[in-house]
């Protein structure tokens, strides 16, 4: 069995504390104990596994999580999400300890924009303002003017003069959707999310035929043909709210399946069908989000590792466009 010091030394290669846990331990109770003892808060994204959502203090979309990270009074932020989300929390809270249960919980969309290539792209469009989706690294944030999420992107774009030239990165699907919604012609970076690009249009159409009353609700990271079928398009919080408030009782949900946990809890009488991907699986999990487990969450709280650390100059540069996003969101009551 690996001892804790060896496990800590191995985090760079394993991404997490790889040690055995006593199987008789009640992890839910242990996590509650650690929260109190350490004044720790657990922030979880809707794509986390149900057990993690159930122990979280706040569950939200990327905007909600960034807003919670900005205002928390906890000493330790435990981020049950992916790396760019925990990094955003650290950028906003340099004095706090920010933990991520598995440091290798990355994001295909964030990976699609390496900062050195993005810098060259930006230099080719010197008169453009850079609006970047929060799903990117601190290096990309530092090259951006305003950060946005799927909850506030439209409002942020519309807050700018109509003739303002804009680069939108890294998600080309969200960018194309926003160009259509706002009537802009933003220059798009060619990135995408592996989870939202894999939905099968054909299988969704077949599901729709079998469930004619079901509404299709989709995240704007999906490709245009899926969005064209959707009755409602929105962020994870938007999708959850819509499913709660709608009088319909059946929904085909085109985003990561983790969100179904909250949808089902909020509307126990309604049916939620995950939109199927273009492979042999019935539903669509984000392999990065699902690297976090309840065991890893417990271990990272117990031993306060793995921790997010970053260069201070990079942090300061990455903070400005996030603060601009939070300011604009506040102005619009988002
Ligand atoms: P939101 O939760 O902000 O809608 O983002 C979805 C997503 O893909 C997060 O990685
Ligand atoms: Fe990234 Fe897509 Fe996973 Fe979200 S769902 S973390 S955008 S890979």
Short mmCIF file of C-alpha atoms and ligand atoms in Angstrom, two decimals:
data_model
loop_
_atom_site.label_atom_id
_atom_site.label_comp_id
_atom_site.label_asym_id
_atom_site.label_seq_id
_atom_site.Cartn_x
_atom_site.Cartn_y
_atom_site.Cartn_z
CA UNK A 1 0.00 0.00 0.00
CA UNK A 2 1.29 3.49 -0.90
CA UNK A 3 2.00 5.76 2.08
CA UNK A 4 0.81 9.39 2.07
CA UNK A 5 4.25 10.94 1.47
CA UNK A 6 4.87 8.75 -1.58
CA UNK A 7 1.33 9.50 -2.82
CA UNK A 8 1.95 13.26 -2.42
CA UNK A 9 5.26 12.95 -4.28
CA UNK A 10 3.49 11.07 -7.09
CA UNK A 11 0.72 13.63 -7.68
CA UNK A 12 2.50 15.10 -10.73
CA UNK A 13 2.29 11.75 -12.52
CA UNK A 14 -0.97 10.33 -11.10
CA UNK A 15 -2.93 13.61 -10.82
CA UNK A 16 -4.43 12.57 -7.46
CA UNK A 17 -3.61 11.04 -4.08
CA UNK A 18 -3.44 7.36 -4.97
CA UNK A 19 -3.86 5.73 -1.56
CA UNK A 20 -6.25 3.10 -0.24
CA UNK A 21 -9.20 4.17 1.90
CA UNK A 22 -10.69 2.04 4.68
CA UNK A 23 -13.81 0.61 2.99
CA UNK A 24 -15.87 0.90 6.19
CA UNK A 25 -15.43 4.70 6.27
CA UNK A 26 -18.63 6.73 5.75
CA UNK A 27 -17.26 9.16 3.18
CA UNK A 28 -20.33 11.42 3.30
CA UNK A 29 -19.93 11.88 7.08
CA UNK A 30 -16.14 12.28 6.79
CA UNK A 31 -16.50 14.97 4.15
CA UNK A 32 -19.00 16.87 6.32
CA UNK A 33 -16.57 16.62 9.26
CA UNK A 34 -13.67 17.93 7.15
CA UNK A 35 -15.75 20.84 5.83
CA UNK A 36 -16.40 22.03 9.41
CA UNK A 37 -12.93 21.33 10.81
CA UNK A 38 -11.14 23.10 7.96
CA UNK A 39 -13.70 25.81 7.10
CA UNK A 40 -13.81 24.35 3.59
CA UNK A 41 -16.45 24.88 0.93
CA UNK A 42 -17.19 22.40 -1.87
CA UNK A 43 -18.13 23.99 -5.19
CA UNK A 44 -19.36 21.45 -7.74
CA UNK A 45 -20.30 21.65 -11.41
CA UNK A 46 -23.51 19.99 -12.64
CA UNK A 47 -21.44 17.47 -14.61
CA UNK A 48 -20.00 15.88 -11.46
CA UNK A 49 -21.20 12.44 -10.39
CA UNK A 50 -24.40 12.47 -8.23
CA UNK A 51 -22.60 11.61 -4.95
CA UNK A 52 -20.31 14.62 -5.35
CA UNK A 53 -23.26 16.92 -6.16
CA UNK A 54 -24.97 15.64 -3.00
CA UNK A 55 -22.09 16.66 -0.70
CA UNK A 56 -21.46 20.02 -2.39
CA UNK A 57 -22.27 23.34 -0.74
CA UNK A 58 -22.99 24.94 -4.09
CA UNK A 59 -23.75 23.30 -7.44
CA UNK A 60 -23.77 25.52 -10.49
CA UNK A 61 -22.77 26.44 -14.00
CA UNK A 62 -19.44 28.10 -14.78
CA UNK A 63 -20.73 31.61 -14.04
CA UNK A 64 -22.40 30.61 -10.76
CA UNK A 65 -19.28 28.79 -9.64
CA UNK A 66 -17.01 31.77 -10.44
CA UNK A 67 -19.39 34.09 -8.56
CA UNK A 68 -19.40 31.76 -5.54
CA UNK A 69 -15.61 31.49 -5.65
CA UNK A 70 -15.38 35.30 -5.65
CA UNK A 71 -17.54 35.74 -2.55
CA UNK A 72 -16.76 32.71 -0.36
CA UNK A 73 -15.45 33.28 3.17
CA UNK A 74 -14.12 29.73 3.47
CA UNK A 75 -10.38 29.18 3.99
CA UNK A 76 -10.27 26.24 1.58
CA UNK A 77 -12.11 25.97 -1.74
CA UNK A 78 -12.54 22.37 -2.86
CA UNK A 79 -13.39 22.50 -6.53
CA UNK A 80 -15.29 19.52 -7.86
CA UNK A 81 -15.00 20.36 -11.51
CA UNK A 82 -12.21 20.63 -14.06
CA UNK A 83 -8.86 22.38 -13.96
CA UNK A 84 -9.83 25.68 -15.62
CA UNK A 85 -12.65 26.12 -13.06
CA UNK A 86 -10.38 25.54 -10.05
CA UNK A 87 -7.76 27.79 -11.67
CA UNK A 88 -10.39 30.56 -12.01
CA UNK A 89 -11.17 30.17 -8.29
CA UNK A 90 -7.45 30.52 -7.48
CA UNK A 91 -7.10 33.58 -9.74
CA UNK A 92 -9.88 35.23 -7.72
CA UNK A 93 -8.57 33.99 -4.35
CA UNK A 94 -4.77 34.05 -4.22
CA UNK A 95 -4.79 33.86 -0.41
CA UNK A 96 -6.94 30.74 -0.21
CA UNK A 97 -6.04 27.14 -0.69
CA UNK A 98 -7.81 25.77 -3.80
CA UNK A 99 -7.97 21.99 -4.12
CA UNK A 100 -8.95 19.88 -7.14
CA UNK A 101 -9.55 16.14 -6.43
CA UNK A 102 -7.79 15.12 -9.67
CA UNK A 103 -5.34 17.56 -11.28
CA UNK A 104 -5.69 15.70 -14.57
CA UNK A 105 -9.36 16.68 -14.84
CA UNK A 106 -8.75 18.87 -17.90
CA UNK A 107 -11.01 20.01 -20.75
CA UNK A 108 -10.79 19.24 -24.48
CA UNK A 109 -12.08 22.73 -25.27
CA UNK A 110 -9.47 24.41 -23.10
CA UNK A 111 -6.78 22.18 -24.66
CA UNK A 112 -7.86 23.27 -28.15
CA UNK A 113 -6.37 26.73 -27.53
CA UNK A 114 -2.63 26.65 -26.70
CA UNK A 115 -1.52 30.17 -25.63
CA UNK A 116 1.49 30.47 -28.02
CA UNK A 117 -0.73 29.74 -31.07
CA UNK A 118 -3.50 31.97 -29.78
CA UNK A 119 -1.04 34.85 -29.33
CA UNK A 120 -0.11 34.61 -33.05
CA UNK A 121 -3.82 34.46 -34.01
CA UNK A 122 -4.52 37.54 -31.91
CA UNK A 123 -1.59 39.43 -33.49
CA UNK A 124 -3.17 38.85 -36.91
CA UNK A 125 -6.27 40.76 -35.76
CA UNK A 126 -4.76 43.75 -33.91
CA UNK A 127 -7.94 45.86 -33.99
CA UNK A 128 -10.13 43.10 -32.45
CA UNK A 129 -11.30 42.79 -28.85
CA UNK A 130 -10.84 39.29 -27.46
CA UNK A 131 -13.86 37.69 -25.76
CA UNK A 132 -12.99 34.28 -24.41
CA UNK A 133 -15.18 31.54 -23.05
CA UNK A 134 -14.17 30.66 -19.48
CA UNK A 135 -13.25 27.11 -20.67
CA UNK A 136 -9.62 28.08 -21.29
CA UNK A 137 -6.29 28.14 -19.46
CA UNK A 138 -4.97 31.07 -17.40
CA UNK A 139 -2.50 31.68 -20.27
CA UNK A 140 -5.42 32.30 -22.67
CA UNK A 141 -7.30 34.38 -20.11
CA UNK A 142 -4.22 36.60 -19.78
CA UNK A 143 -4.43 37.25 -23.56
CA UNK A 144 -8.14 38.13 -23.39
CA UNK A 145 -10.10 41.35 -22.83
CA UNK A 146 -13.31 39.86 -21.39
CA UNK A 147 -14.15 36.36 -20.21
CA UNK A 148 -17.67 35.01 -20.69
CA UNK A 149 -19.68 31.89 -19.96
CA UNK A 150 -22.66 30.41 -21.76
CA UNK A 151 -24.93 32.28 -19.28
CA UNK A 152 -23.66 35.76 -20.00
CA UNK A 153 -21.94 35.65 -23.44
CA UNK A 154 -24.86 37.17 -25.33
CA UNK A 155 -25.24 40.08 -22.87
CA UNK A 156 -21.49 40.72 -22.84
CA UNK A 157 -21.33 40.87 -26.65
CA UNK A 158 -24.39 43.12 -26.79
CA UNK A 159 -22.85 45.48 -24.23
CA UNK A 160 -20.21 46.36 -26.87
CA UNK A 161 -20.70 48.82 -29.76
CA UNK A 162 -22.18 47.16 -32.88
CA UNK A 163 -19.09 47.99 -34.96
CA UNK A 164 -16.60 46.59 -32.39
CA UNK A 165 -14.49 43.90 -34.06
CA UNK A 166 -14.30 40.78 -31.91
CA UNK A 167 -12.33 37.55 -31.70
CA UNK A 168 -14.32 34.81 -29.95
CA UNK A 169 -12.45 31.80 -28.58
CA UNK A 170 -12.08 28.89 -28.09
CA UNK A 171 -15.48 27.29 -28.92
CA UNK A 172 -16.45 27.61 -32.60
CA UNK A 173 -19.94 26.14 -31.97
CA UNK A 174 -20.81 28.59 -29.20
CA UNK A 175 -19.20 31.37 -31.29
CA UNK A 176 -21.31 30.51 -34.38
CA UNK A 177 -24.45 30.36 -32.23
CA UNK A 178 -23.64 33.79 -30.73
CA UNK A 179 -22.88 35.29 -34.17
CA UNK A 180 -26.36 34.21 -35.26
CA UNK A 181 -28.07 35.46 -32.08
CA UNK A 182 -26.36 38.85 -31.98
CA UNK A 183 -26.00 39.46 -35.73
CA UNK A 184 -22.22 39.92 -35.32
CA UNK A 185 -19.44 38.51 -37.41
CA UNK A 186 -16.94 37.58 -34.69
CA UNK A 187 -13.74 35.88 -35.83
CA UNK A 188 -13.84 32.38 -34.35
CA UNK A 189 -11.06 30.20 -32.98
CA UNK A 190 -11.43 26.63 -34.23
CA UNK A 191 -11.95 24.81 -30.89
CA UNK A 192 -14.71 22.49 -29.70
CA UNK A 193 -15.84 20.34 -26.78
CA UNK A 194 -15.50 16.60 -27.37
CA UNK A 195 -18.65 15.89 -25.34
CA UNK A 196 -20.98 18.30 -27.13
CA UNK A 197 -19.66 17.52 -30.62
CA UNK A 198 -20.37 13.81 -30.36
CA UNK A 199 -24.19 13.88 -30.25
CA UNK A 200 -25.81 11.88 -33.04
CA UNK A 201 -28.38 13.94 -34.94
CA UNK A 202 -29.85 10.78 -36.40
CA UNK A 203 -30.34 9.16 -32.96
CA UNK A 204 -31.86 12.36 -31.55
CA UNK A 205 -34.33 12.47 -34.47
CA UNK A 206 -35.24 8.80 -33.85
CA UNK A 207 -35.78 9.57 -30.14
CA UNK A 208 -37.98 12.50 -31.07
CA UNK A 209 -40.12 10.19 -33.26
CA UNK A 210 -40.50 7.72 -30.37
CA UNK A 211 -41.23 10.54 -27.88
CA UNK A 212 -43.18 13.07 -29.94
CA UNK A 213 -44.08 15.20 -26.89
CA UNK A 214 -40.50 15.47 -25.64
CA UNK A 215 -38.80 18.85 -25.94
CA UNK A 216 -35.17 18.92 -27.05
CA UNK A 217 -33.05 21.13 -24.79
CA UNK A 218 -29.42 21.72 -25.74
CA UNK A 219 -26.23 23.39 -24.55
CA UNK A 220 -24.83 25.96 -27.03
CA UNK A 221 -21.54 24.01 -27.25
CA UNK A 222 -23.48 21.52 -29.46
CA UNK A 223 -23.06 21.64 -33.24
CA UNK A 224 -25.48 23.71 -35.33
CA UNK A 225 -27.65 20.80 -36.66
CA UNK A 226 -28.41 19.70 -33.07
CA UNK A 227 -29.10 23.31 -32.02
CA UNK A 228 -31.44 23.68 -35.02
CA UNK A 229 -33.59 20.87 -33.54
CA UNK A 230 -33.66 22.35 -30.04
CA UNK A 231 -36.74 23.87 -28.40
CA UNK A 232 -34.52 25.64 -25.87
CA UNK A 233 -30.77 26.43 -25.85
CA UNK A 234 -28.94 27.50 -22.71
CA UNK A 235 -26.21 27.03 -20.13
CA UNK A 236 -26.53 24.14 -17.66
CA UNK A 237 -28.31 26.47 -15.19
CA UNK A 238 -30.55 27.69 -18.01
CA UNK A 239 -31.43 24.12 -19.04
CA UNK A 240 -32.23 23.15 -15.44
CA UNK A 241 -34.41 26.24 -14.92
CA UNK A 242 -36.24 25.69 -18.22
CA UNK A 243 -36.96 22.02 -17.39
CA UNK A 244 -38.34 23.06 -13.97
CA UNK A 245 -40.57 25.83 -15.28
CA UNK A 246 -41.81 24.17 -18.47
CA UNK A 247 -45.25 22.58 -18.50
CA UNK A 248 -43.82 19.75 -20.65
CA UNK A 249 -43.09 16.50 -18.86
CA UNK A 250 -40.54 14.91 -21.21
CA UNK A 251 -37.15 16.24 -22.32
CA UNK A 252 -34.33 15.02 -24.54
CA UNK A 253 -31.26 16.59 -22.94
CA UNK A 254 -28.31 17.41 -25.23
CA UNK A 255 -25.52 18.09 -22.77
CA UNK A 256 -23.38 16.06 -20.36
CA UNK A 257 -25.50 13.57 -18.38
CA UNK A 258 -24.46 14.81 -14.90
CA UNK A 259 -27.10 17.58 -15.14
CA UNK A 260 -29.87 14.95 -15.16
CA UNK A 261 -29.33 14.39 -11.42
CA UNK A 262 -30.51 17.92 -10.53
CA UNK A 263 -33.23 17.90 -13.22
CA UNK A 264 -34.69 14.69 -11.81
CA UNK A 265 -34.44 15.99 -8.22
CA UNK A 266 -36.16 19.27 -9.11
CA UNK A 267 -38.91 17.62 -11.19
CA UNK A 268 -39.41 14.04 -9.95
CA UNK A 269 -42.54 13.57 -12.07
CA UNK A 270 -40.83 14.45 -15.36
CA UNK A 271 -38.83 12.23 -17.72
CA UNK A 272 -35.33 13.20 -18.82
CA UNK A 273 -33.76 11.30 -21.70
CA UNK A 274 -30.04 11.87 -22.33
CA UNK A 275 -29.38 12.68 -26.00
CA UNK A 276 -27.30 9.78 -27.35
CA UNK A 277 -23.79 10.17 -28.69
CA UNK A 278 -22.54 8.88 -32.02
CA UNK A 279 -20.98 5.74 -30.49
CA UNK A 280 -22.16 2.61 -28.70
CA UNK A 281 -22.85 4.38 -25.35
CA UNK A 282 -26.40 5.31 -24.33
CA UNK A 283 -25.39 8.58 -22.72
CA UNK A 284 -22.65 11.11 -22.84
CA UNK A 285 -20.21 11.58 -19.94
CA UNK A 286 -17.32 14.06 -19.92
CA UNK A 287 -14.26 11.88 -19.24
CA UNK A 288 -12.50 14.85 -17.63
CA UNK A 289 -15.30 15.81 -15.25
CA UNK A 290 -15.79 12.17 -14.30
CA UNK A 291 -12.13 11.77 -13.20
CA UNK A 292 -13.26 13.23 -9.86
CA UNK A 293 -14.75 10.66 -7.48
CA UNK A 294 -16.08 10.81 -3.92
CA UNK A 295 -12.94 8.93 -2.75
CA UNK A 296 -10.60 11.45 -4.40
CA UNK A 297 -12.69 14.31 -2.98
CA UNK A 298 -12.37 12.90 0.53
CA UNK A 299 -8.61 12.32 0.19
CA UNK A 300 -7.94 15.80 -1.16
CA UNK A 301 -9.82 17.33 1.78
CA UNK A 302 -8.09 15.14 4.34
CA UNK A 303 -4.54 15.77 3.05
CA UNK A 304 -5.12 19.17 1.32
CA UNK A 305 -3.63 17.96 -1.95
CA UNK A 306 -3.62 18.32 -4.99
CA UNK A 307 -3.51 22.08 -4.75
CA UNK A 308 -3.78 24.66 -7.55
CA UNK A 309 -0.74 26.93 -7.66
CA UNK A 310 0.20 29.55 -10.21
CA UNK A 311 2.66 32.22 -11.20
CA UNK A 312 1.65 35.59 -9.67
CA UNK A 313 2.21 37.70 -12.85
CA UNK A 314 0.06 35.27 -14.84
CA UNK A 315 -2.62 35.34 -12.13
CA UNK A 316 -2.80 39.15 -12.17
CA UNK A 317 -3.02 39.25 -15.98
CA UNK A 318 -5.71 36.53 -16.05
CA UNK A 319 -7.75 38.23 -13.32
CA UNK A 320 -8.55 41.43 -15.27
CA UNK A 321 -10.82 39.87 -17.96
CA UNK A 322 -12.56 37.72 -15.32
CA UNK A 323 -13.29 40.81 -13.22
CA UNK A 324 -14.67 42.54 -16.31
CA UNK A 325 -16.99 39.58 -16.83
CA UNK A 326 -18.17 39.64 -13.21
CA UNK A 327 -18.76 43.41 -13.35
CA UNK A 328 -20.82 43.22 -16.58
CA UNK A 329 -22.80 40.26 -15.20
CA UNK A 330 -23.61 42.23 -12.04
CA UNK A 331 -24.73 45.19 -14.15
CA UNK A 332 -27.22 42.95 -15.97
CA UNK A 333 -28.36 41.16 -12.80
CA UNK A 334 -26.92 37.82 -13.98
P1 LIG B 1 -21.91 25.80 -18.21
O1 LIG B 1 -22.14 24.97 -17.00
O2 LIG B 1 -21.39 27.14 -17.86
O3 LIG B 1 -23.14 25.85 -19.06
O4 LIG B 1 -20.74 25.10 -19.06
C1 LIG B 1 -20.81 23.82 -19.51
C2 LIG B 1 -19.47 23.18 -19.65
O5 LIG B 1 -19.15 22.57 -20.62
C3 LIG B 1 -18.56 23.27 -18.54
O6 LIG B 1 -17.44 22.60 -18.85
FE1 LIG B 2 -14.57 20.61 -21.32
FE2 LIG B 2 -16.62 19.69 -22.70
FE3 LIG B 2 -15.85 18.42 -20.48
FE4 LIG B 2 -17.05 20.84 -20.32
S1 LIG B 2 -17.96 18.97 -21.05
S2 LIG B 2 -15.20 20.15 -19.21
S3 LIG B 2 -16.26 21.81 -22.18
S4 LIG B 2 -14.63 18.65 -22.36
#
